Every structure is written in structure tokens, then in C-alpha cells.
Coordinates of C-alpha atoms and ligand atoms in Angstrom, one line a residue:
X1 CA 21.1 -32.4 4.1
X2 CA 17.6 -32.0 6.1
X3 CA 17.9 -33.2 9.4
X4 CA 15.9 -35.7 10.2
X5 CA 14.8 -37.3 13.7
X6 CA 17.0 -40.5 13.0
X7 CA 20.2 -39.7 11.7
X8 CA 23.0 -38.2 13.9
X9 CA 23.8 -34.3 13.8
X10 CA 27.1 -34.0 11.9
X11 CA 29.0 -30.7 11.6
X12 CA 28.0 -30.3 7.7
X13 CA 24.5 -31.0 9.1
X14 CA 24.8 -27.9 11.8
X15 CA 26.2 -25.4 9.6
X16 CA 23.8 -26.1 6.7
X17 CA 20.9 -25.4 9.1
X18 CA 21.9 -21.7 9.2
X19 CA 21.2 -21.2 5.3
X20 CA 17.9 -22.6 5.9
X21 CA 17.2 -20.5 9.0
X22 CA 16.7 -23.7 11.3
X23 CA 17.7 -23.0 15.0
X24 CA 19.9 -25.4 16.8
X25 CA 19.4 -26.3 20.5
X26 CA 21.9 -26.9 22.6
X27 CA 22.3 -27.6 26.1
X28 CA 24.9 -29.0 28.8
X29 CA 25.4 -32.5 30.2
X30 CA 27.8 -33.8 32.7
X31 CA 26.7 -37.6 33.0
X32 CA 25.1 -40.5 31.0
X33 CA 21.3 -39.9 32.5
X34 CA 21.2 -36.3 31.6
X35 CA 23.1 -36.7 28.4
X36 CA 20.7 -39.7 27.2
X37 CA 17.2 -37.7 28.6
X38 CA 18.6 -34.5 26.5
X39 CA 19.6 -36.5 23.6
X40 CA 16.0 -38.6 23.7
X41 CA 14.2 -35.2 23.7
X42 CA 15.5 -34.2 20.3
X43 CA 18.4 -31.7 21.7
X44 CA 21.3 -31.3 18.8
X45 CA 24.1 -30.4 20.5
X46 CA 25.0 -31.6 23.9
X47 CA 27.8 -30.0 25.5
X48 CA 29.9 -31.2 28.5
X49 CA 31.1 -27.7 29.9
X50 CA 33.5 -26.5 32.1
X51 CA 30.2 -25.4 33.8
X52 CA 30.7 -29.0 35.5
X53 CA 33.2 -27.7 37.7
X54 CA 30.4 -25.3 39.5
X55 CA 27.0 -27.1 38.9
X56 CA 28.0 -30.6 39.8
X57 CA 31.8 -29.8 41.6
X58 CA 30.7 -26.7 43.8
X59 CA 33.4 -24.7 42.6
X60 CA 33.5 -20.7 42.3
X61 CA 34.6 -20.6 38.7
X62 CA 35.5 -22.9 36.0
X63 CA 39.1 -22.7 36.5
X64 CA 39.8 -25.4 38.8
X65 CA 38.3 -28.4 36.4
X66 CA 41.3 -30.4 35.5
X67 CA 41.5 -32.5 32.0
X68 CA 41.2 -35.8 33.9
X69 CA 37.9 -34.6 35.9
X70 CA 36.4 -33.1 32.2
X71 CA 37.1 -36.4 30.4
X72 CA 35.3 -38.5 33.0
X73 CA 32.4 -36.2 32.8
X74 CA 32.7 -36.9 28.7
X75 CA 33.2 -40.6 28.8
X76 CA 29.7 -40.5 30.9
X77 CA 27.7 -38.3 29.0
X78 CA 29.1 -40.2 25.9
X79 CA 27.2 -43.4 26.6
X80 CA 24.1 -41.4 26.8
X81 CA 24.3 -39.7 23.6
X82 CA 23.2 -41.8 20.3
X83 CA 21.9 -38.7 17.6
X84 CA 23.3 -35.3 19.2
X85 CA 26.8 -33.8 18.6
X86 CA 28.6 -34.4 21.8
X87 CA 31.4 -31.4 22.5
X88 CA 33.7 -31.0 24.9
X89 CA 35.1 -27.8 26.6
X90 CA 38.7 -27.9 26.8
X91 CA 39.7 -27.1 30.3
X92 CA 41.3 -23.7 31.5
X93 CA 45.1 -23.9 30.7
X94 CA 44.9 -27.3 28.2
X95 CA 45.2 -25.3 25.2
X96 CA 46.4 -22.0 26.0
X97 CA 50.0 -22.6 26.6
X98 CA 51.5 -23.9 23.0
X99 CA 49.6 -25.7 20.3
X100 CA 51.4 -29.1 21.2
X101 CA 49.3 -29.0 24.4
X102 CA 46.1 -28.2 22.6
X103 CA 46.9 -31.1 19.9
X104 CA 47.3 -33.5 22.8
X105 CA 44.7 -32.7 25.1
X106 CA 42.0 -32.2 22.5
X107 CA 43.3 -35.3 21.0
X108 CA 42.5 -37.1 24.4
X109 CA 39.0 -36.1 24.0
X110 CA 38.5 -37.6 21.0
X111 CA 40.6 -40.8 22.0
X112 CA 39.2 -41.5 25.3
X113 CA 35.6 -40.1 25.4
X114 CA 34.9 -40.2 21.5
X115 CA 33.7 -36.6 21.7
X116 CA 32.4 -35.2 18.1
X117 CA 34.1 -31.6 18.7
X118 CA 35.7 -29.5 21.2
X119 CA 35.0 -26.1 22.4
X120 CA 37.9 -23.6 23.0
X121 CA 37.3 -20.1 24.6
X122 CA 39.0 -16.5 23.2
X123 CA 39.4 -14.9 19.6
X124 CA 43.1 -14.1 17.8
X125 CA 45.4 -15.6 20.5
X126 CA 43.9 -19.4 19.8
X127 CA 43.6 -19.1 16.4
X128 CA 46.8 -21.1 15.6
X129 CA 45.7 -23.8 18.0
X130 CA 42.4 -23.8 16.5
X131 CA 44.0 -24.6 12.8
X132 CA 45.9 -26.9 14.1
X133 CA 43.3 -29.1 15.5
X134 CA 40.9 -28.2 12.6
X135 CA 43.7 -29.3 10.0
X136 CA 44.1 -32.5 12.2
X137 CA 40.6 -33.4 11.9
X138 CA 39.4 -32.2 15.2
X139 CA 36.5 -30.0 14.9
X140 CA 36.1 -26.9 16.7
X141 CA 33.4 -24.6 18.2
X142 CA 34.4 -21.1 19.5
X143 CA 33.4 -18.9 22.3
X144 CA 33.6 -15.3 22.6
X145 CA 32.2 -12.6 24.5
X146 CA 31.8 -13.7 28.3
X147 CA 34.5 -16.3 28.3
X148 CA 34.3 -17.8 32.2
X149 CA 37.6 -19.2 31.6
X150 CA 39.2 -15.4 31.7
X151 CA 36.9 -14.4 34.8
X152 CA 39.8 -13.3 36.7
X153 CA 40.7 -10.9 33.9
X154 CA 37.0 -9.8 33.3
X155 CA 36.5 -9.3 36.9
X156 CA 32.7 -10.6 37.0
X157 CA 30.1 -12.3 34.9
X158 CA 29.2 -9.2 33.5
X159 CA 27.8 -8.3 30.0
X160 CA 30.5 -7.6 27.4
X161 CA 31.0 -5.8 24.3
X162 CA 28.8 -2.9 25.5
X163 CA 30.6 -0.2 23.4
X164 CA 31.9 0.5 20.0
X165 CA 35.3 -0.9 20.1
X166 CA 34.8 -3.8 22.3
X167 CA 32.1 -4.5 20.0
X168 CA 34.1 -4.3 16.6
X169 CA 37.1 -6.1 18.5
X170 CA 34.5 -9.2 19.3
X171 CA 33.3 -9.1 15.5
X172 CA 36.9 -9.2 14.4
X173 CA 37.7 -12.2 16.3
X174 CA 34.9 -13.9 15.2
X175 CA 36.3 -14.0 11.3
X176 CA 39.4 -14.6 12.9
X177 CA 37.9 -18.1 14.6
X178 CA 35.8 -18.4 11.1
X179 CA 39.1 -18.3 9.2
X180 CA 40.8 -20.6 11.5
X181 CA 37.9 -23.4 10.6
X182 CA 35.5 -23.3 13.9
X183 CA 32.2 -24.9 12.5
X184 CA 30.4 -22.7 15.1
X185 CA 30.5 -20.0 17.6
X186 CA 28.9 -19.6 21.2
X187 CA 28.3 -15.8 21.8
X188 CA 27.8 -15.7 25.7
X189 CA 26.3 -12.2 27.3
X190 CA 26.4 -9.9 24.8
X191 CA 24.0 -7.0 23.7
X192 CA 21.3 -8.9 21.2
X193 CA 22.5 -6.1 18.6
X194 CA 26.3 -7.2 18.5
X195 CA 24.8 -10.7 18.4
X196 CA 23.0 -9.9 15.5
X197 CA 25.6 -8.2 13.6
X198 CA 27.9 -10.8 14.1
X199 CA 25.4 -13.5 13.1
X200 CA 24.7 -11.5 9.8
X201 CA 28.4 -11.1 9.1
X202 CA 29.1 -15.2 9.7
X203 CA 29.0 -18.0 7.3
X204 CA 29.1 -20.7 10.2
X205 CA 26.3 -20.7 12.9
X206 CA 26.4 -18.7 16.3
X207 CA 24.9 -20.4 19.2
X208 CA 23.5 -17.5 22.0
X209 CA 23.6 -17.7 25.6
X210 CA 22.2 -14.2 26.7
X211 CA 22.8 -13.2 23.4
X212 CA 19.6 -12.5 22.2
X213 CA 17.0 -13.9 19.7
X214 CA 18.9 -13.4 16.3
X215 CA 21.5 -16.4 16.9
X216 CA 21.4 -19.3 14.8
X217 CA 21.0 -21.4 17.8
X218 CA 20.9 -21.2 21.7
X219 CA 22.4 -22.8 24.5
X220 CA 21.7 -23.0 28.4
X221 CA 23.4 -24.4 31.3
X222 CA 20.9 -28.0 31.8
X223 CA 20.8 -27.4 35.8
X224 CA 19.7 -23.5 35.7
X225 CA 16.8 -23.8 32.8
X226 CA 15.5 -27.1 35.2
X227 CA 16.0 -25.3 38.1
X228 CA 18.2 -27.6 39.7
X229 CA 20.9 -24.8 40.7
X230 CA 20.1 -21.8 42.6
X231 CA 23.1 -20.4 44.0
X232 CA 22.1 -17.5 41.3
X233 CA 19.7 -17.3 38.6
X234 CA 21.0 -14.9 35.4
X235 CA 18.4 -12.9 33.6
X236 CA 18.8 -14.9 30.7
X237 CA 18.0 -18.0 31.8
X238 CA 14.4 -19.4 31.5
X239 CA 13.7 -21.7 34.0
X240 CA 11.2 -24.5 32.7
X241 CA 11.2 -26.7 35.4
X242 CA 11.7 -26.3 39.4
X243 CA 13.7 -29.8 40.2
X244 CA 15.3 -28.0 43.2
X245 CA 12.0 -27.5 45.5
X246 CA 10.7 -30.6 43.8
X247 CA 13.7 -32.8 45.2
X248 CA 13.4 -31.3 48.6
X249 CA 9.8 -32.0 48.7
X250 CA 10.4 -35.8 47.6
X251 CA 13.7 -36.3 49.8
X252 CA 11.8 -34.5 52.6
X253 CA 8.6 -36.8 52.5
X254 CA 11.2 -40.0 52.2
X255 CA 12.7 -38.8 55.3
X256 CA 9.0 -38.8 56.8
X257 CA 8.1 -42.1 56.0
X258 CA 11.5 -44.0 57.0
X259 CA 10.9 -42.2 60.4
X260 CA 7.5 -43.3 60.8
X261 CA 8.0 -46.5 59.6
X262 CA 5.6 -46.5 56.9
X263 CA 8.8 -47.3 54.2
X264 CA 9.1 -49.8 53.4
X265 CA 5.1 -50.9 52.8
X266 CA 4.0 -54.6 52.2
X267 CA 4.2 -54.0 48.7
X268 CA 7.7 -53.3 48.6
X269 CA 8.7 -56.0 51.0
X270 CA 9.7 -59.4 50.0
Ligands
LIG1 O1 30.6 -24.6 30.2 C1 29.6 -24.0 29.8 O2 28.8 -24.7 30.4 C2 29.5 -23.1 28.6 C3 28.3 -22.9 28.0 C4 27.5 -22.2 29.0 C5 28.3 -22.1 26.9 O3 30.5 -23.0 28.3

């Protein structure tokens, strides 16, 4: 099951990477053009994160994102993806109330946006929902540590699992999720030693964001790593480009050219 440049990324092929020590490369996308670019660049997992609420919607948290908004983002991203595994974040309150809700709402992402998997936040309390989804043939990615849908309870975007009890609780939740059937687990903003221990104990791959180098893969919000989202810049983000200033500069130049009458020129006219 060696991954090659042309075959689509599947759940078994992702899990198999862990034993081969091949790191999983994941990023977020919320529309066609970004998904297309990430797919062409060889990203393994494209997550339509509920971070869309913040980076696309200008909201102050991920909580307001609705099912319809999320499905719209997923349908756009779907059209750009040929090879990567497309994963949809289930929005806040679309899966926490009952397993029936979780099934119906997750099912919409598979039927209406043709995603390859869904991601749910939380540990033991969502294990029953995870089990039902997986039994129904819907692959689930877990998410522990800093879970942004619980931001009201957590009180801020701070590092989680810092003390021994919290770290043990996280490991227990990770094992419960693995038993429930998740195929991979996102670990967000936790000490690297905790992530290392969890990664060593699990058979499924861990995908870190602010969780150090020992996870089986890494994910970042694309708008952060491209330097597009400037509202805040977390320590764990490495910026591979600075697109916000580049865009401002290009748009200013366009503004000057229109105002001075130098655009459009002869070459740009019929
Ligand atoms: O919503 C999101 O973008 C995420 C990733 C940061 C893991 O959940």
C-alpha cells in the first residue's frame, strides 16, 4: 500500500503510513481554487475546517458556523480535489445533542459534498456517536487538546493538557476514540511530550497543530501559513509566504493605475 503520486489518498493508506514512519501532510481549504492548489502541491489531507467561520467569515470563534455554510464550503472544495482525502469539520452542535443528529448531519456531508471523512471534537462524550458513524461507513477523524468548539468552557486559546491529570485524561480520551473507530486524531496545542506519548501509544496516526514534531503528521490553517490571516499569529504557525502585504501592494498598484488612467493600456484593449 505504498503511496504514489497519482493514486487517491484512502483511509487504509493513511493509517499504513504510521508504521512506515511517513509523515502526513494536512492543510485547510474552504473553496475550489485553494483546494485545487493544495491538491496539486501534494497535500495528503485537506480539511474543510470550521475555522472557515473565522478566516472566511470574520467571526470571532468557530461556534457560529452553520451546517449550510459548512456544506457550501465543502462542495466548493470538493471540486478542486482529485487525490487528497477531503475531511469536513462537523459544525458545533451538529453532533453533540444525539447520535441520531450526528448520523443525519454527518451523512449530509457524505451525500451532498462527497467528503471522504468527517472530524468531530472531543473525547469520551462523543465516543458513541463516533462508533455509530464508523459502523455506518462514515470515517471519523478525532480532535483533542485545544478544541475550539469548547472555547467558552476553556476560556481562551491556551495550551492544554499541561498538568499530569489533564495529560492522563487526554491519553484516556485518545484510547477511547481509537476504540470507537477514529482513523486519525488531531492533537491541538498541547505540550510536545504529551503528544509524543499519545502518538507512541496509538495505532492510528496523530496529526499535530501546535503539538510538536513527534506527531505522525502536521496540519495548519492555510490562511495562517500563507500569511493571509493577520488578526493573530500563533507561535506554532510557520509562515511560508506573506500574502497579505503582497495583495495589499498589488491592489494599491491597481488603484493607482486605474486612477492615473494607465490601466487598461493598448495591449489590454480591443
Ligand atoms: O477548523 C480547523 O481548521 C481545524 C484545524 C486547525 C485542525 O480544526
